[in-house]
Amino acid sequence: MIDSGDTAWILTATALVLFMTLPGLALFYAGLVQSKNILSVLMHCMAIACLASVLWVIAGYSLAFAEGSAWVGGLSKAFLSGVTRSSESGTIPETLFIMFQMTFAIITPALMVGAYVERIKFSAVLLISGLWIFAIYAPVTHWVWGGGWLAEMGVLDFAGGIVVHVTAGVSALVIAWQLGPRAGFPDGVKPPHAPWMVMVGAAMLWVGWFGFNAGSALSAGADAGMAMLVTHLSAAVASLVWMVIEWVRFGKPSLVGIVTGTIAGLATITPASGYVGPVGGIVLGLAGGIICYLAVDLVKRKMRIDDSLDVLAVHGIGGATGTLLAAVFAAEAFGGSGLGEATMGSQFYVQTVGVVATAIFSGVVTLIICYIAKATTGLRASDDAIIEGLDFADHGENGYNK
Amino acid sequence: MIDSGDTAWILTATALVLFMTLPGLALFYAGLVQSKNILSVLMHCMAIACLASVLWVIAGYSLAFAEGSAWVGGLSKAFLSGVTRSSESGTIPETLFIMFQMTFAIITPALMVGAYVERIKFSAVLLISGLWIFAIYAPVTHWVWGGGWLAEMGVLDFAGGIVVHVTAGVSALVIAWQLGPRAGFPDGVKPPHAPWMVMVGAAMLWVGWFGFNAGSALSAGADAGMAMLVTHLSAAVASLVWMVIEWVRFGKPSLVGIVTGTIAGLATITPASGYVGPVGGIVLGLAGGIICYLAVDLVKRKMRIDDSLDVLAVHGIGGATGTLLAAVFAAEAFGGSGLGEATMGSQFYVQTVGVVATAIFSGVVTLIICYIAKATTGLRASDDAIIEGLDFADHGENGYNK
Amino acid sequence: MIDSGDTAWILTATALVLFMTLPGLALFYAGLVQSKNILSVLMHCMAIACLASVLWVIAGYSLAFAEGSAWVGGLSKAFLSGVTRSSESGTIPETLFIMFQMTFAIITPALMVGAYVERIKFSAVLLISGLWIFAIYAPVTHWVWGGGWLAEMGVLDFAGGIVVHVTAGVSALVIAWQLGPRAGFPDGVKPPHAPWMVMVGAAMLWVGWFGFNAGSALSAGADAGMAMLVTHLSAAVASLVWMVIEWVRFGKPSLVGIVTGTIAGLATITPASGYVGPVGGIVLGLAGGIICYLAVDLVKRKMRIDDSLDVLAVHGIGGATGTLLAAVFAAEAFGGSGLGEATMGSQFYVQTVGVVATAIFSGVVTLIICYIAKATTGLRASDDAIIEGLDFADHGENGYNK
Amino acid sequence: MKWIVAVIQPHRIDAVREALVGINIQGLTVTEVKGYGRQKGHTEVYRGAEYQINYVPKLKLEIAVDGDLVDSAVEAIASAAQTGKIGDGKIFVLDLESALRIRTGETGGASL
Amino acid sequence: MKWIVAVIQPHRIDAVREALVGINIQGLTVTEVKGYGRQKGHTEVYRGAEYQINYVPKLKLEIAVDGDLVDSAVEAIASAAQTGKIGDGKIFVLDLESALRIRTGETGGASL
Amino acid sequence: MKWIVAVIQPHRIDAVREALVGINIQGLTVTEVKGYGRQKGHTEVYRGAEYQINYVPKLKLEIAVDGDLVDSAVEAIASAAQTGKIGDGKIFVLDLESALRIRTGETGGASL
Ligand SMILES: Nc1ncnc2c1ncn2[C@@H]1O[C@H](COP(=O)(O)OP(=O)(O)O)[C@@H](O)[C@H]1O
Ligand SMILES: Nc1ncnc2c1ncn2[C@@H]1O[C@H](COP(=O)(O)OP(=O)(O)O)[C@@H](O)[C@H]1O
Ligand SMILES: Nc1ncnc2c1ncn2[C@@H]1O[C@H](COP(=O)(O)OP(=O)(O)O)[C@@H](O)[C@H]1O
């Protein structure tokens, strides 16, 4: 039976999650690049959002949520076949469930934009994102939320630590690696052209994330309330952690730093947000802040891969951390909703399997996709285009014409 | 009886539709003008929003929704007389219905700003918008949604293809024509000063449009869910259509282009959003993208009218297209909610009458309003003011003081 | 019993109120300062939001809402002790009530940023905001909303005229006074560096304020509907008032002016928004517009205190005005919800006591806090830091790197 | 060769460019500048406070020309830039010792 | 006539302007520039990565003056712009052959 | 002393700076400018309408050098800035009468 209150909240949550990508994430990323590439970043987010929406309706939703095997859903709901105005999904219309999930299918490939800014070909963005949705996003969603093998194992992933952040983070790294670094990486690249814009984007992401996590309750009640609270706490704590680390290490806490902490905290709490209590929210914020901070350095300095806007370090590592810690802080002892028949140990094992399997799968398939892109559209923009800036080279426009 | 879930959704939808104008539409338009006119555009949107709100309460709401003739509502609800805290309208408080509709009365004249940017007198903006709300918006709303003659005929206009987009689009053209073009039109005008801002505004419009269309269900249930889904699909498809056209024609798909497609898709689906299914959403997106693209050229090149930011071509033509196609795709055969006793043909006739009558009425009355403005405030800013920029000339400020 | 509709609305309202601060208020203020201080303002808002969230959970919520004395709540809910997933607060989960109230505890100290921009030390911002939440915000909230002495007296403060605007306004003035003015104050300071950004922030505040005021109904029904309507009307009227005053006085209505009117109208209606009808909304908008306009001049010219972005004049005076007028316009004679057993006179007395007591308390305690800051972190940034700009001096970044 | 520096009203740039092209001068370098002079800035009022903006936005043109073109160039600029209002700007001429086109290494008049 | 080019710290502009007005020089043209010199830029750290900003924002003033005013002008600028810190800037003087006020056609000293 | 004015492609700035440092010239002043010349601007298309952008963004470098350094400086700039494409820019040299370091009052070559 449709519940108008639950429906009202998921309608809102859907708007909030779309808002995360457009314009939230778009601005967050656009502020971090050089001014000659701002439009290309916005264009990537916009085009991915449109493309993902159409692909989701064509087959993505079906591959993720229709009856199928342990590995992938079937095609019975391709082109939303069988979905009518009166179809229900729990207490909300199925059309709304499709829409809500679609906004996840939009933001996940859009997160990966951060890895390849300032040097990728636009045609490659479309090709990679399109293939990625079918080959990685839909199956993994099926594994976790569509009744697939990880769901069978009892994996906990409330709002997408595995489905969204691990998939996007690992894939981002692979693309960055295949694409090669920006000129001057790591120490000669240009600083973010508009830190103010980064903050605006991060603020929108924070607000929108309420829809992401509390919306994943798919109802407007106790679970949504607690999810919102722990989401918020994790974001606040991780922000402060990042601020303190920078203050101690460099003597000055930066705006770009504090909001990077915000996103790290949000990504970290995501998988756990429906299971943990306030204590869990705070501890995950602490953990996410510290671990993602270290991960940023690790990827840039040790691995020397130009995952330009730290998609793996902030999203992937954050999401993985939260997924693993969910096994601990979901326990009633920590104010969580309880682990049912599982123990912390057994749950931790399941969570680890989920993270590792998804990471490997995403990495390998993304590598294949990169090869396909190289063989067809090509991956890297020409040096001339990169020097000129992708805004004019690929889109014939300039961000600022003052 | 008040339903808290329906009320929750319409409270949210009202916030979303206000957000469309402030700051969504304001930014969308402000990015398209020169930097010396950015503030004037924002000011137009802001002042129109405030003025329309007050006029709506004074008499607009009554003229639109109170008992009256086939042509216009009465004055029984002027100054909201008789409306109390406990008045109901369907399953929501009447106060909320008034607010929700008020946000439509705000955005409709604000859409017309796009026709007259960079050269109109501020006093004329206020005069025209004020007269327009009483003389055009309120009556046409009555015709369609207030039980007037078009409602009697059974016209389908879910969220304002006729009421909002045809009225605003046609009126915009008339004002642009009366006002004369910007210096250098059509080929010597200056490019948009901030394409990034255009995208941000468009993204906000997209998100807010969920409130516009899904909110027009006035409840949180199956209709809202389907309206959101088809709205989103139309936007996504029209964006891709515009992108592909530009890519083929100019070799480069632009950001301003793709988001113009977004708005075209949204305007097109608006009247049909409560009646069609996913197929309708996709087809209307296709149609809206292609037809609005052609209309832009037509107005600029053939008619040579400087409807500067393409209000007629994108909103008017989009809204009209969607209104007409609603007669087709509302049919159950296409997954729509059905045409009741009407046939496609009979419905198409009614839709056509609605579009044509509204277009003629809006055009003629707007022309009269322009003459009134010319005779009183004057219409066009002085050449000196235009050269200096309206920001300083009319408002004593500069947008950027870096 | 949890009501899903009420919960849906308060989930949304919480997101809207967070959106008011991040990025709404942050942008509103950031646009008003010089470009070399934009990031510091954004940073202040961000860091305060994070800090306030954590302090709220540690003890703020408990001091405000737990059982206690007439003066302050107890510590029984410190660290949210006793709050579980199933705790309820009226018809919504208690976790959600905590979150909703937290967003108020975030924005209130953030409002004060406007008093001390461009010259305060960042460490002082954190120290002052932290102490302020415990020493002023939590107790006053308890007085009014937590069952304290003002609640006992029957004070009317629907959404925070006293709790939010009077506390923040008076404290802002004290900090500005202790800190000393910006170089060149009052006539040699630099104009707002980005009026467009001010408008965007104001627009977001307007939209978010629907959550603030209509959310304070804590349910989705008649009260929320009316609160939204009167909130909107007050904002619209006050904006027009400010526009007209400027037009008459300077010959040009400015964008910064009209949106300052918006905020004045919103602050003024806040305490009354749950009690008055449309007439009250319009009159409070008129009163708020005129009185706040005069107050701006008074503080700057007569008192010569550099409350840089007019926190006292717009928020404090607006909130106080609305609190006092609530005693009048809540009467049924003016379409209000009625004064119960009180008369206008007796209610006005109570309201006056509330405003005056809170103003004195806030002023005195803030003065003490300023002395603590002077003795520890120091209050004012060095002259070199001020000349260089706080963005680089305190945060090592520049807002614009184009 | 001479080095012409002209400060003009921003909205005259297209007219000036046309005039220069008219006498076959294609190359010039333009900078956005703030001008102080007889034409005073303006006052902006925000929230009742007055802010003095005591400069005026101008464009500065720098043009290297062959010595025999200098008079016609100055005249072309002057007549195209003139509106008759205070603040129309100035034209300054300095001596230019040498000029080089980076791409080809050409020098002197050939490089312009 | 002489053409003075002064590069100064941005925050000294008001003081320099006053000093010039003090010796009755009203006209000048100001440009925002990036200076490279002994005063080094700074390092910005974003997400642990260091970015070298190796220039310093400066203002460039260009002032055409009568030959007999040049010394007092240079002195006025120098003393108003001086803070004693590295990066205070430079004053350069070039020869100016001619000057013209566009509005009136006046030339030479009368045009300044 | 000489006053070198070089107009170059923006992305060559780092190379040119290095070349100058190589011959021990540290000081220079850089301005963002719009260049008009043989290299034409481009066309932007928004919603089917074509907009002519008829300038090209360039950087202008101003460098005061001792007379005996001028040739090597010009050469260093030219070779570092050259890409061989139209629009590589120009180098102009004017005579510089005097220079002064504001901070110390040093003049002439010592001030550079
Ligand atoms: N002595 C000067 N040196 C350099 N630039 C000057 C000088 N005097 C004026 N200018 C420039 O010329 C512009 C116009 O001068 P102004 O005195 O305002 O009007 P007019 O050109 O009508 O005499 C100024 O804004 C300034 O940029
Ligand atoms: N040789 C030069 N030619 C042109 N401009 C110079 C030269 N040397 C320095 N400048 C300008 O002067 C500014 C200040 O010079 P710098 O060497 O940093 O300090 P100081 O003025 O104390 O000697 C530089 O930022 C640059 O803009
Ligand atoms: N006569 C000139 N005076 C001043 N600047 C010039 C002149 N001619 C060209 N320039 C500058 O040099 C730049 C490059 O010149 P251009 O003719 O486009 O190519 P090239 O350098 O290959 O000859 C121009 O964009 C302009 O900034």
mmCIF file with all atom_site columns, C-alpha atoms in Angstrom, chain A residues 17-122:
data_model
loop_
_atom_site.group_PDB
_atom_site.id
_atom_site.type_symbol
_atom_site.label_atom_id
_atom_site.label_alt_id
_atom_site.label_comp_id
_atom_site.label_asym_id
_atom_site.label_entity_id
_atom_site.label_seq_id
_atom_site.pdbx_PDB_ins_code
_atom_site.Cartn_x
_atom_site.Cartn_y
_atom_site.Cartn_z
_atom_site.occupancy
_atom_site.B_iso_or_equiv
_atom_site.pdbx_formal_charge
_atom_site.auth_seq_id
_atom_site.auth_comp_id
_atom_site.auth_asym_id
_atom_site.auth_atom_id
_atom_site.pdbx_PDB_model_num
ATOM 1   C CA . VAL A 1 17  ? 20.144 13.239  -4.765  1.00 0.00 ? 17  VAL A CA 1
ATOM 2   C CA . LEU A 1 18  ? 19.807 14.762  -8.218  1.00 0.00 ? 18  LEU A CA 1
ATOM 3   C CA . PHE A 1 19  ? 20.812 18.051  -6.615  1.00 0.00 ? 19  PHE A CA 1
ATOM 4   C CA . MET A 1 20  ? 23.969 16.345  -5.332  1.00 0.00 ? 20  MET A CA 1
ATOM 5   C CA . THR A 1 21  ? 25.162 15.828  -8.896  1.00 0.00 ? 21  THR A CA 1
ATOM 6   C CA . LEU A 1 22  ? 23.553 18.849  -10.543 1.00 0.00 ? 22  LEU A CA 1
ATOM 7   C CA . PRO A 1 23  ? 24.935 21.227  -9.528  1.00 0.00 ? 23  PRO A CA 1
ATOM 8   C CA . GLY A 1 24  ? 26.559 20.001  -6.260  1.00 0.00 ? 24  GLY A CA 1
ATOM 9   C CA . LEU A 1 25  ? 29.230 17.604  -7.422  1.00 0.00 ? 25  LEU A CA 1
ATOM 10  C CA . ALA A 1 26  ? 29.653 19.544  -10.657 1.00 0.00 ? 26  ALA A CA 1
ATOM 11  C CA . LEU A 1 27  ? 30.593 22.689  -8.725  1.00 0.00 ? 27  LEU A CA 1
ATOM 12  C CA . PHE A 1 28  ? 32.713 20.782  -6.222  1.00 0.00 ? 28  PHE A CA 1
ATOM 13  C CA . TYR A 1 29  ? 34.826 19.423  -9.053  1.00 0.00 ? 29  TYR A CA 1
ATOM 14  C CA . ALA A 1 30  ? 34.700 22.508  -11.270 1.00 0.00 ? 30  ALA A CA 1
ATOM 15  C CA . GLY A 1 31  ? 36.201 24.681  -8.555  1.00 0.00 ? 31  GLY A CA 1
ATOM 16  C CA . LEU A 1 32  ? 39.135 22.313  -8.196  1.00 0.00 ? 32  LEU A CA 1
ATOM 17  C CA . VAL A 1 33  ? 40.312 22.522  -11.803 1.00 0.00 ? 33  VAL A CA 1
ATOM 18  C CA . GLN A 1 34  ? 41.870 25.351  -13.792 1.00 0.00 ? 34  GLN A CA 1
ATOM 19  C CA . SER A 1 35  ? 39.575 28.004  -15.147 1.00 0.00 ? 35  SER A CA 1
ATOM 20  C CA . LYS A 1 36  ? 40.144 26.845  -18.706 1.00 0.00 ? 36  LYS A CA 1
ATOM 21  C CA . ASN A 1 37  ? 38.578 23.497  -17.879 1.00 0.00 ? 37  ASN A CA 1
ATOM 22  C CA . ILE A 1 38  ? 35.636 24.503  -15.734 1.00 0.00 ? 38  ILE A CA 1
ATOM 23  C CA . LEU A 1 39  ? 33.024 24.016  -18.410 1.00 0.00 ? 39  LEU A CA 1
ATOM 24  C CA . SER A 1 40  ? 34.333 20.636  -19.422 1.00 0.00 ? 40  SER A CA 1
ATOM 25  C CA . VAL A 1 41  ? 33.838 19.384  -15.876 1.00 0.00 ? 41  VAL A CA 1
ATOM 26  C CA . LEU A 1 42  ? 30.311 20.759  -15.720 1.00 0.00 ? 42  LEU A CA 1
ATOM 27  C CA . MET A 1 43  ? 29.633 19.258  -19.129 1.00 0.00 ? 43  MET A CA 1
ATOM 28  C CA . HIS A 1 44  ? 30.889 15.862  -18.034 1.00 0.00 ? 44  HIS A CA 1
ATOM 29  C CA . CYS A 1 45  ? 28.536 15.849  -15.071 1.00 0.00 ? 45  CYS A CA 1
ATOM 30  C CA . MET A 1 46  ? 25.613 17.074  -17.120 1.00 0.00 ? 46  MET A CA 1
ATOM 31  C CA . ALA A 1 47  ? 26.093 14.684  -20.003 1.00 0.00 ? 47  ALA A CA 1
ATOM 32  C CA . ILE A 1 48  ? 26.682 11.724  -17.715 1.00 0.00 ? 48  ILE A CA 1
ATOM 33  C CA . ALA A 1 49  ? 23.507 12.547  -15.828 1.00 0.00 ? 49  ALA A CA 1
ATOM 34  C CA . CYS A 1 50  ? 21.476 12.562  -19.035 1.00 0.00 ? 50  CYS A CA 1
ATOM 35  C CA . LEU A 1 51  ? 23.102 9.479   -20.466 1.00 0.00 ? 51  LEU A CA 1
ATOM 36  C CA . ALA A 1 52  ? 22.806 7.482   -17.250 1.00 0.00 ? 52  ALA A CA 1
ATOM 37  C CA . SER A 1 53  ? 19.125 8.350   -16.980 1.00 0.00 ? 53  SER A CA 1
ATOM 38  C CA . VAL A 1 54  ? 18.343 6.993   -20.400 1.00 0.00 ? 54  VAL A CA 1
ATOM 39  C CA . LEU A 1 55  ? 20.477 3.881   -19.963 1.00 0.00 ? 55  LEU A CA 1
ATOM 40  C CA . TRP A 1 56  ? 18.899 3.244   -16.593 1.00 0.00 ? 56  TRP A CA 1
ATOM 41  C CA . VAL A 1 57  ? 15.479 3.095   -18.171 1.00 0.00 ? 57  VAL A CA 1
ATOM 42  C CA . ILE A 1 58  ? 16.622 1.072   -21.137 1.00 0.00 ? 58  ILE A CA 1
ATOM 43  C CA . ALA A 1 59  ? 18.204 -1.755  -19.161 1.00 0.00 ? 59  ALA A CA 1
ATOM 44  C CA . GLY A 1 60  ? 20.111 -0.552  -16.101 1.00 0.00 ? 60  GLY A CA 1
ATOM 45  C CA . TYR A 1 61  ? 17.187 -0.773  -13.739 1.00 0.00 ? 61  TYR A CA 1
ATOM 46  C CA . SER A 1 62  ? 16.279 -4.198  -15.007 1.00 0.00 ? 62  SER A CA 1
ATOM 47  C CA . LEU A 1 63  ? 19.834 -5.542  -14.780 1.00 0.00 ? 63  LEU A CA 1
ATOM 48  C CA . ALA A 1 64  ? 20.017 -4.275  -11.235 1.00 0.00 ? 64  ALA A CA 1
ATOM 49  C CA . PHE A 1 65  ? 16.607 -5.022  -9.806  1.00 0.00 ? 65  PHE A CA 1
ATOM 50  C CA . ALA A 1 66  ? 14.702 -7.491  -11.982 1.00 0.00 ? 66  ALA A CA 1
ATOM 51  C CA . GLU A 1 67  ? 14.652 -11.175 -11.158 1.00 0.00 ? 67  GLU A CA 1
ATOM 52  C CA . GLY A 1 68  ? 17.816 -12.777 -12.387 1.00 0.00 ? 68  GLY A CA 1
ATOM 53  C CA . SER A 1 69  ? 20.803 -14.782 -11.289 1.00 0.00 ? 69  SER A CA 1
ATOM 54  C CA . ALA A 1 70  ? 23.092 -14.224 -8.339  1.00 0.00 ? 70  ALA A CA 1
ATOM 55  C CA . TRP A 1 71  ? 25.291 -12.141 -10.637 1.00 0.00 ? 71  TRP A CA 1
ATOM 56  C CA . VAL A 1 72  ? 22.967 -9.889  -12.550 1.00 0.00 ? 72  VAL A CA 1
ATOM 57  C CA . GLY A 1 73  ? 19.292 -9.148  -12.955 1.00 0.00 ? 73  GLY A CA 1
ATOM 58  C CA . GLY A 1 74  ? 17.332 -10.195 -15.996 1.00 0.00 ? 74  GLY A CA 1
ATOM 59  C CA . LEU A 1 75  ? 15.900 -8.118  -18.795 1.00 0.00 ? 75  LEU A CA 1
ATOM 60  C CA . SER A 1 76  ? 12.273 -8.535  -17.826 1.00 0.00 ? 76  SER A CA 1
ATOM 61  C CA . LYS A 1 77  ? 12.047 -4.887  -16.827 1.00 0.00 ? 77  LYS A CA 1
ATOM 62  C CA . ALA A 1 78  ? 14.066 -3.515  -19.734 1.00 0.00 ? 78  ALA A CA 1
ATOM 63  C CA . PHE A 1 79  ? 12.431 -0.364  -21.047 1.00 0.00 ? 79  PHE A CA 1
ATOM 64  C CA . LEU A 1 80  ? 10.471 -0.450  -17.775 1.00 0.00 ? 80  LEU A CA 1
ATOM 65  C CA . SER A 1 81  ? 8.304  -3.092  -19.290 1.00 0.00 ? 81  SER A CA 1
ATOM 66  C CA . GLY A 1 82  ? 5.493  -4.000  -16.942 1.00 0.00 ? 82  GLY A CA 1
ATOM 67  C CA . VAL A 1 83  ? 5.903  -0.908  -14.821 1.00 0.00 ? 83  VAL A CA 1
ATOM 68  C CA . THR A 1 84  ? 2.631  0.988   -14.604 1.00 0.00 ? 84  THR A CA 1
ATOM 69  C CA . ARG A 1 85  ? 1.342  4.001   -12.789 1.00 0.00 ? 85  ARG A CA 1
ATOM 70  C CA . SER A 1 86  ? 0.000  1.719   -10.070 1.00 0.00 ? 86  SER A CA 1
ATOM 71  C CA . SER A 1 87  ? 3.034  -0.540  -9.620  1.00 0.00 ? 87  SER A CA 1
ATOM 72  C CA . GLU A 1 88  ? 4.236  -0.457  -6.048  1.00 0.00 ? 88  GLU A CA 1
ATOM 73  C CA . SER A 1 89  ? 7.571  -1.023  -4.417  1.00 0.00 ? 89  SER A CA 1
ATOM 74  C CA . GLY A 1 90  ? 7.122  -1.339  -0.695  1.00 0.00 ? 90  GLY A CA 1
ATOM 75  C CA . THR A 1 91  ? 5.109  1.676   0.410   1.00 0.00 ? 91  THR A CA 1
ATOM 76  C CA . ILE A 1 92  ? 6.008  3.887   -2.540  1.00 0.00 ? 92  ILE A CA 1
ATOM 77  C CA . PRO A 1 93  ? 5.188  3.800   -6.253  1.00 0.00 ? 93  PRO A CA 1
ATOM 78  C CA . GLU A 1 94  ? 7.627  1.744   -8.273  1.00 0.00 ? 94  GLU A CA 1
ATOM 79  C CA . THR A 1 95  ? 8.067  4.671   -10.656 1.00 0.00 ? 95  THR A CA 1
ATOM 80  C CA . LEU A 1 96  ? 9.458  6.575   -7.717  1.00 0.00 ? 96  LEU A CA 1
ATOM 81  C CA . PHE A 1 97  ? 11.739 3.751   -6.681  1.00 0.00 ? 97  PHE A CA 1
ATOM 82  C CA . ILE A 1 98  ? 13.076 3.695   -10.241 1.00 0.00 ? 98  ILE A CA 1
ATOM 83  C CA . MET A 1 99  ? 13.659 7.442   -10.111 1.00 0.00 ? 99  MET A CA 1
ATOM 84  C CA . PHE A 1 100 ? 15.318 7.348   -6.712  1.00 0.00 ? 100 PHE A CA 1
ATOM 85  C CA . GLN A 1 101 ? 17.661 4.588   -7.815  1.00 0.00 ? 101 GLN A CA 1
ATOM 86  C CA . MET A 1 102 ? 18.279 6.420   -11.072 1.00 0.00 ? 102 MET A CA 1
ATOM 87  C CA . THR A 1 103 ? 19.767 9.351   -9.196  1.00 0.00 ? 103 THR A CA 1
ATOM 88  C CA . PHE A 1 104 ? 22.281 6.881   -7.716  1.00 0.00 ? 104 PHE A CA 1
ATOM 89  C CA . ALA A 1 105 ? 23.085 5.581   -11.170 1.00 0.00 ? 105 ALA A CA 1
ATOM 90  C CA . ILE A 1 106 ? 23.712 9.202   -12.169 1.00 0.00 ? 106 ILE A CA 1
ATOM 91  C CA . ILE A 1 107 ? 26.016 10.236  -9.379  1.00 0.00 ? 107 ILE A CA 1
ATOM 92  C CA . THR A 1 108 ? 28.159 7.135   -9.333  1.00 0.00 ? 108 THR A CA 1
ATOM 93  C CA . PRO A 1 109 ? 29.753 7.521   -12.759 1.00 0.00 ? 109 PRO A CA 1
ATOM 94  C CA . ALA A 1 110 ? 29.778 11.293  -12.193 1.00 0.00 ? 110 ALA A CA 1
ATOM 95  C CA . LEU A 1 111 ? 32.005 10.782  -9.156  1.00 0.00 ? 111 LEU A CA 1
ATOM 96  C CA . MET A 1 112 ? 34.615 9.299   -11.464 1.00 0.00 ? 112 MET A CA 1
ATOM 97  C CA . VAL A 1 113 ? 34.912 12.600  -13.337 1.00 0.00 ? 113 VAL A CA 1
ATOM 98  C CA . GLY A 1 114 ? 37.315 13.660  -10.600 1.00 0.00 ? 114 GLY A CA 1
ATOM 99  C CA . ALA A 1 115 ? 39.874 11.164  -11.799 1.00 0.00 ? 115 ALA A CA 1
ATOM 100 C CA . TYR A 1 116 ? 40.177 12.285  -15.372 1.00 0.00 ? 116 TYR A CA 1
ATOM 101 C CA . VAL A 1 117 ? 39.584 16.027  -15.447 1.00 0.00 ? 117 VAL A CA 1
ATOM 102 C CA . GLU A 1 118 ? 41.587 18.402  -17.631 1.00 0.00 ? 118 GLU A CA 1
ATOM 103 C CA . ARG A 1 119 ? 42.882 15.803  -20.075 1.00 0.00 ? 119 ARG A CA 1
ATOM 104 C CA . ILE A 1 120 ? 40.236 13.337  -21.220 1.00 0.00 ? 120 ILE A CA 1
ATOM 105 C CA . LYS A 1 121 ? 38.386 13.369  -24.534 1.00 0.00 ? 121 LYS A CA 1
ATOM 106 C CA . PHE A 1 122 ? 34.710 14.123  -24.193 1.00 0.00 ? 122 PHE A CA 1
#
